[in-house]
Amino acid sequence: RYTLHLQILFSTLAIVRLCKKTMSIGISKFPDDGDTLWKCIKLADTALYKAKTTGRNKIVRYTAEMSDSEDVR
């Protein structure tokens, strides 16, 4: 019984090691960046896009230069 539990534990640990998760976050600030909720969400999405395209696993604060950039969607 203990052998079965150890096999399940080691199998689970092997699977966990194979799955690597990262987190990217885009931030905008109300009312500094946008005057409405939806504008701030759009700008935070722009910052999130920047975080993902520059290496992932980052927190990026929106700046006005991001909207001027050619590579922004």
Short mmCIF file of N, CA, C and O in Angstrom, two decimals, residues 3 6 15 23 29 40 45-46 51 53 56-59 63-64 73:
data_model
loop_
_atom_site.label_atom_id
_atom_site.label_comp_id
_atom_site.label_asym_id
_atom_site.label_seq_id
_atom_site.Cartn_x
_atom_site.Cartn_y
_atom_site.Cartn_z
N THR A 3 3.90 1.49 -1.08
CA THR A 3 4.59 1.57 -2.37
C THR A 3 3.71 2.23 -3.41
O THR A 3 4.17 3.07 -4.18
N LEU A 6 3.65 5.97 -2.78
CA LEU A 6 4.90 6.60 -3.20
C LEU A 6 4.98 6.71 -4.72
O LEU A 6 5.43 7.73 -5.25
N ILE A 15 4.95 15.11 -13.08
CA ILE A 15 4.03 15.90 -13.91
C ILE A 15 4.13 17.37 -13.56
O ILE A 15 4.16 18.23 -14.43
N MET A 23 3.28 34.13 -15.19
CA MET A 23 2.20 35.10 -15.06
C MET A 23 2.68 36.45 -15.59
O MET A 23 3.75 36.92 -15.24
N LYS A 29 -3.62 52.95 -14.48
CA LYS A 29 -4.09 53.61 -13.26
C LYS A 29 -5.19 54.63 -13.58
O LYS A 29 -5.04 55.45 -14.47
N CYS A 40 -9.24 52.33 -19.10
CA CYS A 40 -8.17 51.76 -18.27
C CYS A 40 -7.98 50.27 -18.55
O CYS A 40 -6.85 49.78 -18.57
N ASP A 45 -4.60 46.19 -20.98
CA ASP A 45 -4.41 45.14 -21.97
C ASP A 45 -3.21 45.45 -22.86
O ASP A 45 -2.44 44.55 -23.23
N THR A 46 -3.02 46.71 -23.21
CA THR A 46 -1.85 47.12 -23.98
C THR A 46 -0.57 46.82 -23.20
O THR A 46 0.40 46.30 -23.75
N ALA A 51 4.07 43.09 -21.88
CA ALA A 51 4.70 42.14 -20.96
C ALA A 51 4.91 40.79 -21.64
O ALA A 51 5.96 40.16 -21.49
N THR A 53 5.14 40.17 -24.93
CA THR A 53 6.05 40.21 -26.07
C THR A 53 7.50 40.50 -25.68
O THR A 53 8.39 40.35 -26.50
N ARG A 56 7.53 37.61 -21.13
CA ARG A 56 6.56 36.99 -20.21
C ARG A 56 7.05 37.02 -18.76
O ARG A 56 8.13 37.47 -18.46
N ASN A 57 6.18 36.56 -17.87
CA ASN A 57 6.47 36.47 -16.43
C ASN A 57 6.90 37.84 -15.88
O ASN A 57 7.88 37.94 -15.14
N LYS A 58 6.15 38.89 -16.28
CA LYS A 58 6.48 40.26 -15.87
C LYS A 58 5.23 41.01 -15.44
O LYS A 58 4.12 40.64 -15.82
N ILE A 59 5.45 42.09 -14.71
CA ILE A 59 4.40 43.07 -14.42
C ILE A 59 4.82 44.36 -15.12
O ILE A 59 5.92 44.86 -14.89
N THR A 63 2.47 52.97 -20.08
CA THR A 63 3.04 54.31 -20.30
C THR A 63 2.50 54.82 -21.64
O THR A 63 2.14 54.02 -22.52
N ALA A 64 2.47 56.12 -21.80
CA ALA A 64 1.94 56.72 -23.03
C ALA A 64 2.73 56.28 -24.26
O ALA A 64 2.17 56.18 -25.35
N ARG A 73 -0.90 46.29 -30.81
CA ARG A 73 -2.02 45.89 -31.66
C ARG A 73 -2.97 47.01 -31.90
O ARG A 73 -3.32 47.79 -31.11
#
